[in-house]
mmCIF file of C-alpha atoms in Angstrom:
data_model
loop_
_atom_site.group_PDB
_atom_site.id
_atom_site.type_symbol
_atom_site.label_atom_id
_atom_site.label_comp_id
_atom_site.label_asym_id
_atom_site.label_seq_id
_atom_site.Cartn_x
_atom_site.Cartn_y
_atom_site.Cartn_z
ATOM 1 C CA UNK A 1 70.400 70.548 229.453
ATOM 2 C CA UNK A 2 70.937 66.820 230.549
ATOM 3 C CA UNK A 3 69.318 64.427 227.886
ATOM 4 C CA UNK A 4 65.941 62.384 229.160
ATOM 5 C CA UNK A 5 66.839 59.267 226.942
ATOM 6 C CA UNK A 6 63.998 57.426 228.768
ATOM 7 C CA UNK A 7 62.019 57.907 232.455
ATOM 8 C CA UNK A 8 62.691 56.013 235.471
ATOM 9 C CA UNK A 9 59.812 57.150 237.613
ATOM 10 C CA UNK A 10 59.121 54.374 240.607
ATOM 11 C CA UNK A 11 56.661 56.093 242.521
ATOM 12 C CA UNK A 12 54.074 55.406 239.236
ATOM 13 C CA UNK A 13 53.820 52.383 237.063
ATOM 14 C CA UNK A 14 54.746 52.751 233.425
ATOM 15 C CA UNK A 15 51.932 51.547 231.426
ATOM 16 C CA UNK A 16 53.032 52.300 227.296
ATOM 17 C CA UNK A 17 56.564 53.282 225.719
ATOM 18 C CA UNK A 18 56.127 54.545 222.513
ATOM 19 C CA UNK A 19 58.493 55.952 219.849
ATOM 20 C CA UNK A 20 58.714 59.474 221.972
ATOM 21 C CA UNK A 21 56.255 59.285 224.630
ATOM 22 C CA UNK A 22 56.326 57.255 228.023
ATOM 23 C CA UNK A 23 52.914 56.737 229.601
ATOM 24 C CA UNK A 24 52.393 56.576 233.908
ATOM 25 C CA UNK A 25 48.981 55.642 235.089
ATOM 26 C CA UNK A 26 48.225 57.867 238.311
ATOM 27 C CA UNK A 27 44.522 56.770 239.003
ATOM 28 C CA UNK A 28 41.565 55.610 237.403
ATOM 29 C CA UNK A 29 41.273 59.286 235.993
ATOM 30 C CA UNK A 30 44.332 61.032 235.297
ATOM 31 C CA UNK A 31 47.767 59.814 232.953
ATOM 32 C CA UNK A 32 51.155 61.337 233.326
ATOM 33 C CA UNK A 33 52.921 61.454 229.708
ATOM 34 C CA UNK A 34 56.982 62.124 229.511
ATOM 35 C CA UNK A 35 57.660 63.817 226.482
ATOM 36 C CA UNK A 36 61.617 62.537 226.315
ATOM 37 C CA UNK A 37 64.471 63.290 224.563
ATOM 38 C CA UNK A 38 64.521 60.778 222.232
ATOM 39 C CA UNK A 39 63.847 61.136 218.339
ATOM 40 C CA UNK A 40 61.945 58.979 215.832
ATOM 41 C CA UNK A 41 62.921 59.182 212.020
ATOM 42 C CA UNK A 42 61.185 56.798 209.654
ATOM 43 C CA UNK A 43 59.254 54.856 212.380
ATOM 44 C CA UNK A 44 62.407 54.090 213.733
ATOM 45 C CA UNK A 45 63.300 55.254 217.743
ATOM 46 C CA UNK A 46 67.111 56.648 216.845
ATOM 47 C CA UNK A 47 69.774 55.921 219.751
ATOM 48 C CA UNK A 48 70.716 59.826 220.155
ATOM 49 C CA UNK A 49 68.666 62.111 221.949
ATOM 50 C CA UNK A 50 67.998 66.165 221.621
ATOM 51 C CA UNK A 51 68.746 67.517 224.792
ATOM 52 C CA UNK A 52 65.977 69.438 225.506
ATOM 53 C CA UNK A 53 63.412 68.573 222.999
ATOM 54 C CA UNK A 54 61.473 66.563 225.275
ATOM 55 C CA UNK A 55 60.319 69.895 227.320
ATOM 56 C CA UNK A 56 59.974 72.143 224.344
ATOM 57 C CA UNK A 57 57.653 69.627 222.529
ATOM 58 C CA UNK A 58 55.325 69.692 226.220
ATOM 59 C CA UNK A 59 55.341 73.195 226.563
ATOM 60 C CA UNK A 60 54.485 74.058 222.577
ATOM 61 C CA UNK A 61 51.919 70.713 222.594
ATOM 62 C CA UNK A 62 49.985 72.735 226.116
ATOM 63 C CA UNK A 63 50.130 76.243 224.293
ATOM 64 C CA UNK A 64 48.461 74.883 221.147
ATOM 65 C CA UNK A 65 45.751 72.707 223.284
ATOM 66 C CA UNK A 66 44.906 75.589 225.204
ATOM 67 C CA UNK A 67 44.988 77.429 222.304
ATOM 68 C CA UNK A 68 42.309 75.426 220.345
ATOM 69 C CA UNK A 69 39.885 75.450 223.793
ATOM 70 C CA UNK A 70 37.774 77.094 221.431
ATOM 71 C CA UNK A 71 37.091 74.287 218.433
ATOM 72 C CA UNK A 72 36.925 71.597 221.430
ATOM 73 C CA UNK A 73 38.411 69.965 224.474
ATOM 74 C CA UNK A 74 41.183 68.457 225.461
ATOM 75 C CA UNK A 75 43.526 66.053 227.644
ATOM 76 C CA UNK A 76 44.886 68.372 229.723
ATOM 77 C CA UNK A 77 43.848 67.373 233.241
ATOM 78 C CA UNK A 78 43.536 70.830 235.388
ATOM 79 C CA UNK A 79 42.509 69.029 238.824
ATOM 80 C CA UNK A 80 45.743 67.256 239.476
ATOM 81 C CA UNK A 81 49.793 68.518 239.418
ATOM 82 C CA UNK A 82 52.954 67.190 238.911
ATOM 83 C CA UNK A 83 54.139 67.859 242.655
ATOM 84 C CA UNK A 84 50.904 66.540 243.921
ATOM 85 C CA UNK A 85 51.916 62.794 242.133
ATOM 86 C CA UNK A 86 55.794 62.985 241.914
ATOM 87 C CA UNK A 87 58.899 63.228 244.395
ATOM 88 C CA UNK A 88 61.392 66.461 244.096
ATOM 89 C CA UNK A 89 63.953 63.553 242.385
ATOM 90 C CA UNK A 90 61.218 62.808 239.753
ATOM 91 C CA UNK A 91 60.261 66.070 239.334
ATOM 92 C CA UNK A 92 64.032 67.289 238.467
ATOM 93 C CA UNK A 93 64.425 64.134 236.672
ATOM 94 C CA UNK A 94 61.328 64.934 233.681
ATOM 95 C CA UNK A 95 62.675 68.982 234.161
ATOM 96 C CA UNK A 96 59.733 70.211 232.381
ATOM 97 C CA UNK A 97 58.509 67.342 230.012
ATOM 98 C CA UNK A 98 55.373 66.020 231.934
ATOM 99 C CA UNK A 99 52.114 66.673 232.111
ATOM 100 C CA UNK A 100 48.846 65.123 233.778
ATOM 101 C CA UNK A 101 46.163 64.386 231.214
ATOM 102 C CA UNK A 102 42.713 62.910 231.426
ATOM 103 C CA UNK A 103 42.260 59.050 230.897
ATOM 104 C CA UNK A 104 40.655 59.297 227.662
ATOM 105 C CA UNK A 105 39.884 56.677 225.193
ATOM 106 C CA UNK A 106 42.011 57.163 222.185
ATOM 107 C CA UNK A 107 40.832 57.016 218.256
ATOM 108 C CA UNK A 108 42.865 54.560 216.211
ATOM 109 C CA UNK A 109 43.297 57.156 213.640
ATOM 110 C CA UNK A 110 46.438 59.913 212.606
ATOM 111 C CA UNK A 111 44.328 62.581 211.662
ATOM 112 C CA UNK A 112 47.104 63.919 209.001
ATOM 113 C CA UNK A 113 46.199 67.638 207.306
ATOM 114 C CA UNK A 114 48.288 69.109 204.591
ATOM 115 C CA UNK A 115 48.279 72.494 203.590
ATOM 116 C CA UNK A 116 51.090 72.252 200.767
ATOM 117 C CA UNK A 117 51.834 69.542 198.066
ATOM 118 C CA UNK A 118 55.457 68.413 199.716
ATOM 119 C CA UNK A 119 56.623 65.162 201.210
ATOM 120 C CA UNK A 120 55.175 62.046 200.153
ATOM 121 C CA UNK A 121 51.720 63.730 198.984
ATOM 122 C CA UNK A 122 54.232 65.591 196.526
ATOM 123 C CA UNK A 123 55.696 61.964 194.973
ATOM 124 C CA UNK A 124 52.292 60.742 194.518
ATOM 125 C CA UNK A 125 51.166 63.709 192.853
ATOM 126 C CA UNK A 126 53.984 63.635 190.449
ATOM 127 C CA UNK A 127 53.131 59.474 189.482
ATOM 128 C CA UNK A 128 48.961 60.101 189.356
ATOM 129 C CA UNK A 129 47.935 63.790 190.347
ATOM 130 C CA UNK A 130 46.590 62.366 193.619
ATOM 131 C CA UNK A 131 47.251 63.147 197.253
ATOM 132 C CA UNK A 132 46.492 59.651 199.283
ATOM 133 C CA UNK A 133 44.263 59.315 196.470
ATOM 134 C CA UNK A 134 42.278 62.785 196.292
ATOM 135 C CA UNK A 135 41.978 63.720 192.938
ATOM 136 C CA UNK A 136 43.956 67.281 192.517
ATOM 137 C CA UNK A 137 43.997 70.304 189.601
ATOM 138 C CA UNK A 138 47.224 69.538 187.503
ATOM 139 C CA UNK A 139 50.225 71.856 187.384
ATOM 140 C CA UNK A 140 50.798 72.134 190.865
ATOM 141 C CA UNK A 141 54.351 72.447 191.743
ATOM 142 C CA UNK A 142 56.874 71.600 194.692
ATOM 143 C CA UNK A 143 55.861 73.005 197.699
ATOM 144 C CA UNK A 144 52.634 74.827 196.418
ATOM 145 C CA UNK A 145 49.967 75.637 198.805
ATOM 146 C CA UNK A 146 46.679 73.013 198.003
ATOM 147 C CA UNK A 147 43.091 74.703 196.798
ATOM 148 C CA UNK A 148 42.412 73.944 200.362
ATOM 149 C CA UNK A 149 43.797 71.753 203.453
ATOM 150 C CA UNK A 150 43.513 67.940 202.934
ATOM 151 C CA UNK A 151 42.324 65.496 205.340
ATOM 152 C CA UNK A 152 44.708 62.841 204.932
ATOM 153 C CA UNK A 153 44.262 60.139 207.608
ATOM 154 C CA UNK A 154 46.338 56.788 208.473
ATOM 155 C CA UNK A 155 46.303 53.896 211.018
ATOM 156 C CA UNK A 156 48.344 54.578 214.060
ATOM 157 C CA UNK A 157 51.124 51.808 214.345
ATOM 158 C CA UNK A 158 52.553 50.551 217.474
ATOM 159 C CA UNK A 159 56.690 51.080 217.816
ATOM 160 C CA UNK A 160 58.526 49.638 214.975
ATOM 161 C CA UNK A 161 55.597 49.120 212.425
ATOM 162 C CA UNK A 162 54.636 51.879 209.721
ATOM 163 C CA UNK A 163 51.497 53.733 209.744
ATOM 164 C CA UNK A 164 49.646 53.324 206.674
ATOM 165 C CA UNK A 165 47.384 55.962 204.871
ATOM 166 C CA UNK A 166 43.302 55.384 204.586
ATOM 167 C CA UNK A 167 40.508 56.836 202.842
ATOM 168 C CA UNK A 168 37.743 58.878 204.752
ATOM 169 C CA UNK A 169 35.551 55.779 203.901
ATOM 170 C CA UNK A 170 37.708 53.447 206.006
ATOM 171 C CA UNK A 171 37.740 56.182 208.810
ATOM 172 C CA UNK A 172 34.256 56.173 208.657
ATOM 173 C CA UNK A 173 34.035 52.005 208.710
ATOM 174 C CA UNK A 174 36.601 52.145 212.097
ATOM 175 C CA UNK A 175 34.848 54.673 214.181
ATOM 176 C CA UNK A 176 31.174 55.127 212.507
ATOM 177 C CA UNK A 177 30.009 58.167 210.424
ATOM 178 C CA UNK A 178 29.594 60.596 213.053
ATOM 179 C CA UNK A 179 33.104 60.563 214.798
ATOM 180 C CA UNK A 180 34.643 60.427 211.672
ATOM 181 C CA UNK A 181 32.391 63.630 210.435
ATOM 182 C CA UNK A 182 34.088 65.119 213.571
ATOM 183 C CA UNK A 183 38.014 63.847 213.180
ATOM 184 C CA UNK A 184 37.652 65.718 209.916
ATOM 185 C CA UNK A 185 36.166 68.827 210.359
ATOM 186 C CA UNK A 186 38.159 69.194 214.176
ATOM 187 C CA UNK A 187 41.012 68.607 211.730
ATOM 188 C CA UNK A 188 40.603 71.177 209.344
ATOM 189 C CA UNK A 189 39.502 73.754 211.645
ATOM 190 C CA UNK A 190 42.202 73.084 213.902
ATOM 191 C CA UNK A 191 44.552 73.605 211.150
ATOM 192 C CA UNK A 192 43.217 76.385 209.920
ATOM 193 C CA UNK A 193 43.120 78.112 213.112
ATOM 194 C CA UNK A 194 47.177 77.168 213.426
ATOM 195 C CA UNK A 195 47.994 78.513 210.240
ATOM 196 C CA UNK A 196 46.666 81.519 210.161
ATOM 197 C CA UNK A 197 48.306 82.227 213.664
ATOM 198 C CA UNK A 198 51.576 80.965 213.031
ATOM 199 C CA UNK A 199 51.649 82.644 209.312
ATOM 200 C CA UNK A 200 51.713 85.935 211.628
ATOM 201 C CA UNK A 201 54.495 84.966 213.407
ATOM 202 C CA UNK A 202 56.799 83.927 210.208
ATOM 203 C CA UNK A 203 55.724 80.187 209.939
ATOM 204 C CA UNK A 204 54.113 78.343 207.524
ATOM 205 C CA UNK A 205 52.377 75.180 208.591
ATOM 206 C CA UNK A 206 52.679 72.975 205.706
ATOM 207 C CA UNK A 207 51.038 70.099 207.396
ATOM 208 C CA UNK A 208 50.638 68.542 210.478
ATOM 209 C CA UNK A 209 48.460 65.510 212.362
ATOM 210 C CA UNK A 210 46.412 65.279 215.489
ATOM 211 C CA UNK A 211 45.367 62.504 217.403
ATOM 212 C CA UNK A 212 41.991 62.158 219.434
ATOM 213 C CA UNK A 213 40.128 60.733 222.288
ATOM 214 C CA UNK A 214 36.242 60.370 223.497
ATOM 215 C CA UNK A 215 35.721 60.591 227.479
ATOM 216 C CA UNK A 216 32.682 58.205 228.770
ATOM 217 C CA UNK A 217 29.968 60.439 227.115
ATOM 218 C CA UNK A 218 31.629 60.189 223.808
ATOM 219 C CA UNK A 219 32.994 64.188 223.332
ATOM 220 C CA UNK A 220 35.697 63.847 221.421
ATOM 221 C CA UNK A 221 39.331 65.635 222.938
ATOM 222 C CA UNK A 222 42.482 66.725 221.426
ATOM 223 C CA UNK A 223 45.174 64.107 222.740
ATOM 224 C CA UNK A 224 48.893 63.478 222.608
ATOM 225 C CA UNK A 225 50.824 66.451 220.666
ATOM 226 C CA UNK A 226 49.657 69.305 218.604
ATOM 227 C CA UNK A 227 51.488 70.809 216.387
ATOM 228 C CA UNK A 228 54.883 70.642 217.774
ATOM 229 C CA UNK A 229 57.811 70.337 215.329
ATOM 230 C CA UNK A 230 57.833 66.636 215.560
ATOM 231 C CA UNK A 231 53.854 66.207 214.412
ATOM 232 C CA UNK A 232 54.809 69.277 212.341
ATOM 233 C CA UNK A 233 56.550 70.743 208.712
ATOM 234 C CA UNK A 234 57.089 74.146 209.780
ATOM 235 C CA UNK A 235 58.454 76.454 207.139
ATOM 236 C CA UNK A 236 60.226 79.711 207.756
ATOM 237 C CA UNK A 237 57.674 82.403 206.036
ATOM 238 C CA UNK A 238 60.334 84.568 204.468
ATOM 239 C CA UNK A 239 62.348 81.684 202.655
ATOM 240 C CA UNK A 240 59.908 80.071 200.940
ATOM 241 C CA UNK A 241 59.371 79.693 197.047
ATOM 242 C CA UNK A 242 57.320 77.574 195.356
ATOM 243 C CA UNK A 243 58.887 74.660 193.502
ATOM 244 C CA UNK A 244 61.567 73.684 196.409
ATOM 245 C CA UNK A 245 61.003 72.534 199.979
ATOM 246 C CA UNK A 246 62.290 75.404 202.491
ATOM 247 C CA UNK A 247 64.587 74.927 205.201
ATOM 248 C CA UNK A 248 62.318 73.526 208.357
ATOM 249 C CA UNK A 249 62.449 74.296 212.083
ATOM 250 C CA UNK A 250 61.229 70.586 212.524
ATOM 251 C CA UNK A 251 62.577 67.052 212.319
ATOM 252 C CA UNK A 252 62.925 67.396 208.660
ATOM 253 C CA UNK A 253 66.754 68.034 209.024
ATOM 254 C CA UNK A 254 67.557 65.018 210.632
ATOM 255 C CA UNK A 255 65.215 62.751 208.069
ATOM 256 C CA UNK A 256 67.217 64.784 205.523
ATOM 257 C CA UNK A 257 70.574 63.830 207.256
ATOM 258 C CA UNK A 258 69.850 60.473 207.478
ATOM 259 C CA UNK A 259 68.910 60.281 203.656
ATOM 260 C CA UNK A 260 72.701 60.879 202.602
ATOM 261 C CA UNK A 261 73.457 57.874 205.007
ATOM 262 C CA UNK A 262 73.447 54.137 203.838
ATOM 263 C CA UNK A 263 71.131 52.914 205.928
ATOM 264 C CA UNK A 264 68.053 50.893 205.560
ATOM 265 C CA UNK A 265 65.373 53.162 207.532
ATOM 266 C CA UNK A 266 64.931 50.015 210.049
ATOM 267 C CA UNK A 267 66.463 48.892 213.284
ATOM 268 C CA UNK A 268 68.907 49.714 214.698
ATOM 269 C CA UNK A 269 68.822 53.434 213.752
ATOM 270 C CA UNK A 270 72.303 55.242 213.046
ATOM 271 C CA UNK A 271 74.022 57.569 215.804
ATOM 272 C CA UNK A 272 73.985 61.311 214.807
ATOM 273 C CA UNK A 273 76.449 63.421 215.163
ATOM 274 C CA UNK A 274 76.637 66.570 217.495
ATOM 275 C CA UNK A 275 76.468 68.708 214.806
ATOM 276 C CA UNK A 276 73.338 67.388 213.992
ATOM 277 C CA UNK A 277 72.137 67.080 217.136
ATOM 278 C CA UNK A 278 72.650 71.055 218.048
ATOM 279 C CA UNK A 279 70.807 72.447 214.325
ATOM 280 C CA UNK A 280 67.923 70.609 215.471
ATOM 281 C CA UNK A 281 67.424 71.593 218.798
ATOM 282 C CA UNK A 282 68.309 76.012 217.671
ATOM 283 C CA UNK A 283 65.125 74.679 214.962
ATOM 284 C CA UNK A 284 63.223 73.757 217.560
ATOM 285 C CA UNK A 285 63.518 76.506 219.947
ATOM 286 C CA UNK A 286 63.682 78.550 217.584
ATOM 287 C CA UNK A 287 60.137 77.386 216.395
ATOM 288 C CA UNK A 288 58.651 77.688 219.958
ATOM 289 C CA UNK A 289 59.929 81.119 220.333
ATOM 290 C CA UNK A 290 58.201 82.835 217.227
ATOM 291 C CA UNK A 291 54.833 80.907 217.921
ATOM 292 C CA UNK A 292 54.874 81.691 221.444
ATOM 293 C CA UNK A 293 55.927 84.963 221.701
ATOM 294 C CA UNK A 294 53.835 88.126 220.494
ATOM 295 C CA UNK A 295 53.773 89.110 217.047
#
């Protein structure tokens, strides 16, 4: 498949570029997001792109949203298409990586849930047997499933800045009591509800993070991604074992790539090579075929 480094659509005007994501605005209702081709790794945008990944992380983001229609609402626009707003050029030209979504207003919050003590929750649990500072029993080990899922939120940075993690109480201070009583129990039930359905289908969801709207009456919507292997750690079932971190079918391989590299983790990112580029894409499809087909 031909790369989608970025979108060149002129018949709508591009309103955000983020890291992955380009943003169109259609009308005072709907958005059109591009999922492209191109890869973030450490907050930094990399110059090589996964051919492909752009339309497996859209199809795998609307599976999981429809999915979850049952713990609450989401973006997905179902009044509007992508030949009703787009040429035949444009629409060969995104191949499968848009969709229409509802103009929402977004929640400045990650809403970050971990299932297993890996990652950066594992290096802080090793220095003060906290995860983002929730106290935790001791003599846990490397990749051990938690008691039960955290809620571990951060800011969400713009393009080139780091998102930071925050207690519940400053969730609470940035969107009031109530939403945040929501962000965290849509969270955990959300995750939950993933788990247990991709556990069936040889994955383990060791954590993830959603991101979240409210429409003019205040609802509250799942936006953006859901658990796609880019917001994702997913763990092959059959090879894990506590007290080492499985091989992933997510972006984990190139952030582990890049770690033998001498390179500062800021801009410019380094070039990967094809090798590289063609293990993470067989991850990723791989990934979308066991969740999406039947067990």
């Amino acid at each position: 498949m031909k790369p989608l480094y970025e979108s060149n659509l002129t018949s709508l005007k591009m309103i955000n570029k983020g890291k992955v994501r380009d943003l169109y605005d259609i009308d005072d209702k709907h958005l059109l997001i591009v999922t492209t081709d191109r890869v973030s790794a450490f907050d930094v945008v990399l110059p090589t792109p996964i051919p492909g990944k752009g339309r497996i992380l859209t199809e795998t983001a609307i599976f999981w949203m429809k999915k979850a229609t049952a713990i609450l609402p989401n973006q997905l626009a179902d009044d509007l298409f992508l030949a009703d707003v787009l040429t035949e050029d444009e629409l060969a030209q995104i191949d499968g990586r848009g969709m229409i979504v509802r103009k929402l207003k977004p929640l400045p919050v990650e809403a970050i849930v971990r299932g297993y003590l890996v990652g950066s929750g594992w290096k802080e649990y090793k220095k003060s047997q906290t995860v983002c500072g929730i106290p935790l029993p001791e003599g846990l080990e490397k990749a051990q499933q938690l008691p039960q899922p955290l809620f571990t939120p951060s800011t969400k940075a713009a393009v080139g800045d780091h998102d930071e993690n925050i207690s519940y109480e400053e969730v609470v201070k940035l969107i009031g009591e109530a939403k945040a009583i929501q962000v965290r129990d849509f969270s955990i039930a959300l995750y939950k509800m993933a788990a247990e359905f991709a556990l069936e289908r040889g994955i383990i969801i060791a954590d993830t993070k959603f991101e979240f709207g409210e429409d003019e009456n205040g609802i509250i919507h799942l936006i953006d991604e859901a658990l796609t292997p880019d917001s994702s750690r997913f763990w092959p079932a059959k090879k894990y074992k506590v007290g080492k971190n499985p091989e992933s079918f997510d972006k984990q391989y190139i952030r582990d790539y890049l770690e033998t590299l001498d390179w500062d983790k800021t801009a410019p990112g380094p070039e990967l090579p094809q090798e590289v580029v063609d293990m993470t894409i067989q991850k990723y499809q791989e990934a979308q075929a066991r969740l999406m087909e039947n067990p």
